[in-house]
Coordinates of C-alpha atoms and ligand atoms in Angstrom, one line a residue:
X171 CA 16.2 9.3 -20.3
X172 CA 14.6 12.5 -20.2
X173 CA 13.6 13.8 -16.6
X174 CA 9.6 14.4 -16.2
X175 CA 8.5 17.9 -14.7
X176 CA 7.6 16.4 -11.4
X177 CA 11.2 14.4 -11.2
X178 CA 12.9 17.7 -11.6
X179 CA 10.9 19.4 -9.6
X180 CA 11.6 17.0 -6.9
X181 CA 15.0 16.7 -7.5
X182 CA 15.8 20.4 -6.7
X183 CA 13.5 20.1 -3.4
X184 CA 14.8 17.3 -2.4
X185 CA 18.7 18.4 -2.3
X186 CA 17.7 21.3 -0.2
X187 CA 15.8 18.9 1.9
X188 CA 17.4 18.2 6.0
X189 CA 20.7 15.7 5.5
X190 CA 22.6 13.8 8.0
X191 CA 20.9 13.0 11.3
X192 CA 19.5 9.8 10.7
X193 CA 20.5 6.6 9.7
X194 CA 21.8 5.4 6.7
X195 CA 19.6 3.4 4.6
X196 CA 19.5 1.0 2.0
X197 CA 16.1 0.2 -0.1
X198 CA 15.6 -3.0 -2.5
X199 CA 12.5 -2.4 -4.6
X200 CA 12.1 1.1 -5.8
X201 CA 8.7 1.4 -7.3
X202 CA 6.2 2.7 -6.3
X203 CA 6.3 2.7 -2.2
X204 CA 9.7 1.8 -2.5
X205 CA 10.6 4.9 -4.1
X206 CA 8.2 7.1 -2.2
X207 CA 9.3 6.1 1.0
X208 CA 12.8 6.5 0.4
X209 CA 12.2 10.1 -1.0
X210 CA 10.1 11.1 2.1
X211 CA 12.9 9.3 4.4
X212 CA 15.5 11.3 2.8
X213 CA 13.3 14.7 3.2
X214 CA 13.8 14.2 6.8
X215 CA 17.6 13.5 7.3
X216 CA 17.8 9.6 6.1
X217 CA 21.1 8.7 3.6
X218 CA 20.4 6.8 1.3
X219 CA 23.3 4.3 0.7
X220 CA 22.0 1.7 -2.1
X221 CA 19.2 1.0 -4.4
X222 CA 18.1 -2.0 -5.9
X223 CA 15.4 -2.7 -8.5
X224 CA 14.6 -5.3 -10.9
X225 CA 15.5 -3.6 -13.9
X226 CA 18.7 -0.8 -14.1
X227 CA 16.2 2.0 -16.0
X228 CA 14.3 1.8 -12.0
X229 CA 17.1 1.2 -10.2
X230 CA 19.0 4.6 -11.6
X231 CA 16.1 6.9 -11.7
X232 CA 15.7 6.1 -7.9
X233 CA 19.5 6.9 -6.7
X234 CA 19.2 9.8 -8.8
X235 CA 16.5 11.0 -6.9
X236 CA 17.9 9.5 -3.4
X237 CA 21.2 11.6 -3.7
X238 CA 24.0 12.3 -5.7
X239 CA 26.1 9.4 -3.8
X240 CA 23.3 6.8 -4.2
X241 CA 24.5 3.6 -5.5
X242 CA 22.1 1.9 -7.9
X243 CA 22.1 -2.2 -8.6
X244 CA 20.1 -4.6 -10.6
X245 CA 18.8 -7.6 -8.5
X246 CA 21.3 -9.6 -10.6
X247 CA 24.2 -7.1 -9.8
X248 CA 23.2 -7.5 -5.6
X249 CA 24.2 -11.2 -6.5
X250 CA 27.7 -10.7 -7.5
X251 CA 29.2 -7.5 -5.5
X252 CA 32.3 -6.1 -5.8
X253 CA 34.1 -5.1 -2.6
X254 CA 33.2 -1.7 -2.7
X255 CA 29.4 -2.2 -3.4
X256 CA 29.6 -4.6 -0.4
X257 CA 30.9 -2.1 1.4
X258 CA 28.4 0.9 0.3
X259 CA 25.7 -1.8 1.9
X260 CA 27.3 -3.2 4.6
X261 CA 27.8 0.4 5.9
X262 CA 23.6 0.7 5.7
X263 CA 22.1 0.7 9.5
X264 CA 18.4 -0.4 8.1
X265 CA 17.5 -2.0 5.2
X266 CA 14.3 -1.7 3.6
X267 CA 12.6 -4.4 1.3
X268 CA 10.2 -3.2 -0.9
X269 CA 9.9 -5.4 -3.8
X270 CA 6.5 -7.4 -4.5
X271 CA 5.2 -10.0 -1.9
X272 CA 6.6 -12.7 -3.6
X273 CA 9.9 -11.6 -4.2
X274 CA 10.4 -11.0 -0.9
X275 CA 11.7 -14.5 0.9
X276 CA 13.6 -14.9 -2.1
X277 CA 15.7 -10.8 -1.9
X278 CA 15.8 -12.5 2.4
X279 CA 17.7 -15.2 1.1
X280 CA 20.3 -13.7 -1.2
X281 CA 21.2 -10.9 1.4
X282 CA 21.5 -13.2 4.0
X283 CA 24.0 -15.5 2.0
X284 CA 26.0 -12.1 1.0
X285 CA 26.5 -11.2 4.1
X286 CA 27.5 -14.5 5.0
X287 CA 29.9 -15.1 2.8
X288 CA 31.8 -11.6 4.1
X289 CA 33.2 -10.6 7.3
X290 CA 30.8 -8.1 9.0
X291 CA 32.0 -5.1 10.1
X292 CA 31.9 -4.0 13.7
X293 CA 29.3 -1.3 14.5
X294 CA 30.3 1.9 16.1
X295 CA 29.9 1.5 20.0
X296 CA 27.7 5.1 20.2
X297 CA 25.4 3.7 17.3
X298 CA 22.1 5.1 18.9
X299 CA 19.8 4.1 16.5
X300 CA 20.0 0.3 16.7
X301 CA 23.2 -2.0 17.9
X302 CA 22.7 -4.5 15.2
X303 CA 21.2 -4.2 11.4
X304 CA 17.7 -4.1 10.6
X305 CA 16.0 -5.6 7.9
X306 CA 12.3 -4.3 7.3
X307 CA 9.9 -5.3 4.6
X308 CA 6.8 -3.1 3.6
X309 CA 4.3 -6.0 2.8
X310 CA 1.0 -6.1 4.4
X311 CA -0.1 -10.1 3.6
X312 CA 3.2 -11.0 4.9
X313 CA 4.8 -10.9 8.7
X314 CA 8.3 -10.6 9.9
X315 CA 9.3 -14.3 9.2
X316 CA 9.5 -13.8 5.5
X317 CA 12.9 -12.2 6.9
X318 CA 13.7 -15.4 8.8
X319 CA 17.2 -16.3 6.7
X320 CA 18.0 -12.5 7.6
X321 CA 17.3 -12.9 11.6
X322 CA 19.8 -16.2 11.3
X323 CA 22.0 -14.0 9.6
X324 CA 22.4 -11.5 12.9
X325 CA 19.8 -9.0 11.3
X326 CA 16.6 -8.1 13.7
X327 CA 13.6 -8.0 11.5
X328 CA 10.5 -6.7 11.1
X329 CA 7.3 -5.4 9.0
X330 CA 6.2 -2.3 8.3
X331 CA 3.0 -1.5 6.2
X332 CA 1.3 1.8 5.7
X333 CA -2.0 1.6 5.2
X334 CA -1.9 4.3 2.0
X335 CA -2.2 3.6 -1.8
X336 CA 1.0 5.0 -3.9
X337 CA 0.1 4.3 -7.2
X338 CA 2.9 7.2 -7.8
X339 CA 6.9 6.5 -6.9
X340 CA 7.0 10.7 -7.0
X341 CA 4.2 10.8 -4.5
X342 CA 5.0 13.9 -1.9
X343 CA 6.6 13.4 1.3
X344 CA 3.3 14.5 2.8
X345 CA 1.3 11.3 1.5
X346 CA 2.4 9.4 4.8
X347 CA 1.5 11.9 7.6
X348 CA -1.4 11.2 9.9
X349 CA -1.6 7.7 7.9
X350 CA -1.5 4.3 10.0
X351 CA 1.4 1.7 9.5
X352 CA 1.2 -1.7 11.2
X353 CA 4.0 -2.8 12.6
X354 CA 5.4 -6.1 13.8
X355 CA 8.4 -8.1 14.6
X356 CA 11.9 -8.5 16.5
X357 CA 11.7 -5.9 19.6
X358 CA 14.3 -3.9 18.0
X359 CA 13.3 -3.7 14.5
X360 CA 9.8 -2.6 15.5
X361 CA 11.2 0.1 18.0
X362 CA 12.9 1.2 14.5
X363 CA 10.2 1.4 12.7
X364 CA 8.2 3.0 15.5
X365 CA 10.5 5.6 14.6
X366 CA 10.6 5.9 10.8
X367 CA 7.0 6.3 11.2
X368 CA 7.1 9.2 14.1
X369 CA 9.7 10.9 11.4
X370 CA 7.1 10.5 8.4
X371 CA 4.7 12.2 10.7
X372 CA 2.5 8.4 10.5
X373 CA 1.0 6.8 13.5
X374 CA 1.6 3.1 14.3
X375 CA -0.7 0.2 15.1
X376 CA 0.5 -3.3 15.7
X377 CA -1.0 -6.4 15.3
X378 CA 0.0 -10.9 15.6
X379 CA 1.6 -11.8 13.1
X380 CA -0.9 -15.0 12.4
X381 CA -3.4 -11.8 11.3
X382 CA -1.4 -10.2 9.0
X383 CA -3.4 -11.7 5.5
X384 CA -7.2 -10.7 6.8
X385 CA -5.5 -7.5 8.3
X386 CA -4.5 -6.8 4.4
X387 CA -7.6 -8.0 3.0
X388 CA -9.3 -5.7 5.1
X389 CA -6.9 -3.3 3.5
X390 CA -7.7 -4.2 0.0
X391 CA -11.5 -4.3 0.7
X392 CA -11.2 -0.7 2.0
X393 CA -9.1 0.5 -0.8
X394 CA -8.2 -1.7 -4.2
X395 CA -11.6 -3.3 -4.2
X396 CA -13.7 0.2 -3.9
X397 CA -12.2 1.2 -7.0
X398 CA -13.2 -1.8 -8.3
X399 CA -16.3 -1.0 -6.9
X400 CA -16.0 2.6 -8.7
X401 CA -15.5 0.5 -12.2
X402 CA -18.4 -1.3 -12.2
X403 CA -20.5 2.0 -11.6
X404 CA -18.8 4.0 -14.7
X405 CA -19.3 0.7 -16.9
X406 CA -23.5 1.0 -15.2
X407 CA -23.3 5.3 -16.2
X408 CA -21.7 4.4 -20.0
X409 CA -24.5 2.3 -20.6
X410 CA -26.5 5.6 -20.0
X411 CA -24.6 7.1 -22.0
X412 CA -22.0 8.9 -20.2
X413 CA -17.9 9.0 -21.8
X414 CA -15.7 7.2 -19.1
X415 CA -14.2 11.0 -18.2
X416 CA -17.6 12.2 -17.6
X417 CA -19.2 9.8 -15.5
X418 CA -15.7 9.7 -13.2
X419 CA -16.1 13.5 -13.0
X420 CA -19.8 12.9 -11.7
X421 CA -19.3 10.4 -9.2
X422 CA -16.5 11.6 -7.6
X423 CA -17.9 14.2 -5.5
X424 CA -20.5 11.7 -4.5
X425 CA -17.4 9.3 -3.0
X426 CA -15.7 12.3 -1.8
X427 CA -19.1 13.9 0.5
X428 CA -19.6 9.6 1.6
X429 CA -16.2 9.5 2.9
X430 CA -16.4 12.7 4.2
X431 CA -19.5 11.4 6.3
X432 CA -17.4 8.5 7.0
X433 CA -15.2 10.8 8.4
X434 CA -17.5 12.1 11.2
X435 CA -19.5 9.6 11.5
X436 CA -19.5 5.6 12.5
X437 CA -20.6 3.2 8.8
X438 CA -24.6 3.1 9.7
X439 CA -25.1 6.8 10.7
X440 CA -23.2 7.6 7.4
X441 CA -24.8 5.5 5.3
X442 CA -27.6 7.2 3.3
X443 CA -29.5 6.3 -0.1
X444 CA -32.6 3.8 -1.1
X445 CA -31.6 0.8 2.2
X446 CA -30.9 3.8 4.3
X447 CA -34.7 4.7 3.7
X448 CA -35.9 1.4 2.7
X449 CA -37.2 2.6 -0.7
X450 CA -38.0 -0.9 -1.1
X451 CA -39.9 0.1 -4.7
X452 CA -36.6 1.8 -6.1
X453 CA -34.5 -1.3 -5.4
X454 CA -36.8 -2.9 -7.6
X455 CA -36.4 -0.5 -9.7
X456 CA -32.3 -1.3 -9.7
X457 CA -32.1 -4.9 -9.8
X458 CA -34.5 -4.5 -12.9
X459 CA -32.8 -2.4 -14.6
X460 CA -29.1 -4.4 -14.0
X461 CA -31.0 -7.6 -15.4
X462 CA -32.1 -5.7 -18.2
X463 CA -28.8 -4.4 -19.4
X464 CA -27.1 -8.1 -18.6
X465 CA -24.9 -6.5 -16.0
X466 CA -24.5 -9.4 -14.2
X467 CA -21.2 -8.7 -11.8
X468 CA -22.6 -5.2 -11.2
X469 CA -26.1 -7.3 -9.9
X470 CA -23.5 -9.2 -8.0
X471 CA -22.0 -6.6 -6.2
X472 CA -25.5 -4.8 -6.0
X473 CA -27.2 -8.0 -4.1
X474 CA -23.8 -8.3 -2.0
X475 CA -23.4 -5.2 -0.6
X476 CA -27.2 -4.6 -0.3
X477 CA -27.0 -7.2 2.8
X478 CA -24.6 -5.2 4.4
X479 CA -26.4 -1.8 3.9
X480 CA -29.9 -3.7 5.0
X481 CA -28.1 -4.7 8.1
X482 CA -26.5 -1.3 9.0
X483 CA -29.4 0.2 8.3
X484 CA -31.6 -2.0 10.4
X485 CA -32.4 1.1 13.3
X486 CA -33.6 3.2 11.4
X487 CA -35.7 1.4 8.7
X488 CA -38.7 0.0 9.6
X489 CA -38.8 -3.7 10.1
X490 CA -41.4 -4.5 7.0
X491 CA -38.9 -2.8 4.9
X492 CA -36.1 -4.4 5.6
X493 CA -37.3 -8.0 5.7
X494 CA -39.2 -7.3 2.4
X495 CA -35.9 -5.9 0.9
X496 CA -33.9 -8.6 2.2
X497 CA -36.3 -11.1 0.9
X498 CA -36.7 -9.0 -2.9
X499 CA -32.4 -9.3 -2.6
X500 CA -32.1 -13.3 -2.0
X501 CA -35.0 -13.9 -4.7
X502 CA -33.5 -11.8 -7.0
X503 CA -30.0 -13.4 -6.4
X504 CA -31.3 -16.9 -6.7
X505 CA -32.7 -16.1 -9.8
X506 CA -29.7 -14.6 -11.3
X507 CA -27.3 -17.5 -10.4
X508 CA -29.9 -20.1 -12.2
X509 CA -30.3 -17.7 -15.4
Ligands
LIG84 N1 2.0 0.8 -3.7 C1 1.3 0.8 -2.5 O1 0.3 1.5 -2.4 C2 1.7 0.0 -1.4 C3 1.1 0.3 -0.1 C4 1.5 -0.5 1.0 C5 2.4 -1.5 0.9 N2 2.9 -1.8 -0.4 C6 3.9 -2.9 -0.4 O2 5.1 -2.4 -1.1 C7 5.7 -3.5 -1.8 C8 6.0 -3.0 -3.2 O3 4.8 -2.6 -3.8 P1 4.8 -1.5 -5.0 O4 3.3 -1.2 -5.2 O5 5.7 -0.4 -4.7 O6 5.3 -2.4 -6.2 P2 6.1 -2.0 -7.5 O7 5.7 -0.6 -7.9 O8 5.8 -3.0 -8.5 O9 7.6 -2.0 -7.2 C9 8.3 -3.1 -6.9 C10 9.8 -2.8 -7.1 O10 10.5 -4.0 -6.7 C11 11.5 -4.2 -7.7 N3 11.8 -5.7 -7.8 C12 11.1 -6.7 -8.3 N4 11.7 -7.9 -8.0 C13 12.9 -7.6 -7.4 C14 14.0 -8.3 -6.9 N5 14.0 -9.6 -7.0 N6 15.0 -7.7 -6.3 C15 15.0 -6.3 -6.2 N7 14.0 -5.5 -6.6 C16 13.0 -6.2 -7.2 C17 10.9 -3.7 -9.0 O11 11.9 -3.4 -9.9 P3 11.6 -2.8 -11.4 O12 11.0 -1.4 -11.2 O13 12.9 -2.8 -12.1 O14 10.6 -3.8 -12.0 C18 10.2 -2.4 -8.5 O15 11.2 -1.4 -8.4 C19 4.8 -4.7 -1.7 O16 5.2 -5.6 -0.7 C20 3.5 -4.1 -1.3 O17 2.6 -5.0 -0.6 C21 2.6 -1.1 -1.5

């Protein structure tokens, strides 16, 4: 397969990049964090022992990014080792599930029954990072105990979740630095992944497990759901008449100057805009105009939100305006749910 620009490009980076003096590693799921993760790993000392993807295509365009002695396997192949792909594994110190969610209980399983079905090998008595193997997934819905058959196995177990989109496997090193990852699980495992994130330049936050699903929902709110967000307002700027490219190159800088408010300032002193001055006759002037045009999720969303903008801009509205806008949103969304 021929290499992309930005695969060679990280490929000669990458062997210059620091090698030896951290542990060795072994990464199921190599997409898109998968891969990233691994790459940034390596760039600061990690080995990279095996990878293992669904399909061989991913699986080999990761190792040969991980290092020249990077073993690549199919899921299927991780079923059925030979002794000397046992051993490549069996010699990793961490290893790193990154498949999707529901994969992972499944990946738990068949690692724990290969290595119960082989003798394990003793660890070397001035192993500093960790006296027994770790196991780490990178889900955020899921806790630790999606590794359970792994921590019966002898493994200690954790999770690890940055709080970062990757929609790019070549994503640089740099994408993880100053960026949060939760963490929980076994005492051991999190003090490991403590320390993958100080190496990745991250910060850690921890949380109980029972939270983990509305601590990623939060996530996807904050991140997948605002470029759905984003959607709906290019499908509202085509039916102005703007091309898709031109109404993304518009509202970007708008996004970009509200986060960077969001950046210095708490949600209701950032907020700005028609609820932020209770303009209550321009959001008539909206919710017209959505009804007009039959854009119906987009009046959804509109009413939704509205609330929430009502409510953090309660200070610093006047009262009359906020109660008439509030009562202008409900009307207006009663009427649309009976249309
Ligand atoms: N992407 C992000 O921004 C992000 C951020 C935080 C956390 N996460 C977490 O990271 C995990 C992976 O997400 P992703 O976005 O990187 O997904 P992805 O790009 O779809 O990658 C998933 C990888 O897992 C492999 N895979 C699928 N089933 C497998 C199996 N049974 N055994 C071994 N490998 C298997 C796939 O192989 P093929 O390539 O051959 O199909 C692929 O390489 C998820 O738990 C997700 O919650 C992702």
């Amino acid at each position: 397969m021929k290499k992309s620009t930005k695969e060679s490009g990280l490929l000669a980076r990458r062997s210059s990049a620091t090698q030896g003096s951290r542990p060795q590693l072994s990464i199921i799921g190599v997409g898109r964090l998968g891969t990233a993760l691994g790459l940034a790993l390596k760039d600061t000392g990690y080995e990279i022992e095996v990878v293992v993807a669904k399909h061989s295509a991913s699986a080999r365009r990761a190792a040969r990014l991980a290092g020249t002695d990077t073993l690549w396997l199919t899921s299927r192949q991780l079923g059925r080792l030979n002794s000397r792909e046992y051993n490549r594994l069996d010699r990793s110190q961490l290893i790193l599930i990154a498949t999707p969610d529901d994969a992972i209980a499944m990946v738990a399983r068949q690692l724990a029954a290969l290595f119960k079905s082989q003798k394990p090998r003793p660890r070397p008595a001035n192993n500093a990072f960790s006296d027994c193997r770790i196991a780490i997934h990178v889900s955020g819905a899921l806790s630790s105990e999606a590794l359970q058959p792994l921590r019966s196995g002898g493994f200690a177990i954790a999770s690890l979740h940055p709080l970062v989109s990757i929609s790019d496997a070549f994503s640089d090193a740099k994408v993880f630095r100053q960026v949060f990852f939760c963490i929980e699980g076994d005492a051991s495992a999190a003090r490991v992944a403590r320390s993958i994130v100080r190496d990745l330049g991250g910060k850690s936050l921890t949380i109980a497990p029972t939270s983990k699903a509305l601590y990623h929902a939060a996530a996807v709110l904050a991140s997948g759901h605002m470029l759905a967000l984003f959607d709906m307002a290019l499908e509202m700027l085509r039916h102005c008449g703007l091309s898709p490219r031109r109404a993304r190159q518009a509202l970007l800088p708008l996004v970009k100057s509200t986060l960077a408010n969001l950046s210095a300032n708490e949600p209701a002193q950032a907020l700005t805009g028609s609820f932020a001055r209770g303009d209550i006759e321009t959001i008539k002037r909206h919710l017209e105009a959505m009804k007009s045009q039959n854009l119906r999720e987009a009046l959804a969303a509109y009413i939704l939100l509205g609330r929430r903008s009502l409510s953090l801009a309660e200070d610093h509205s006047g009262k009359h305006a906020v109660d008439e806008i509030a009562r202008i949103l409900s009307r207006t969304g009663k009427a649309s749910v009976n249309r």
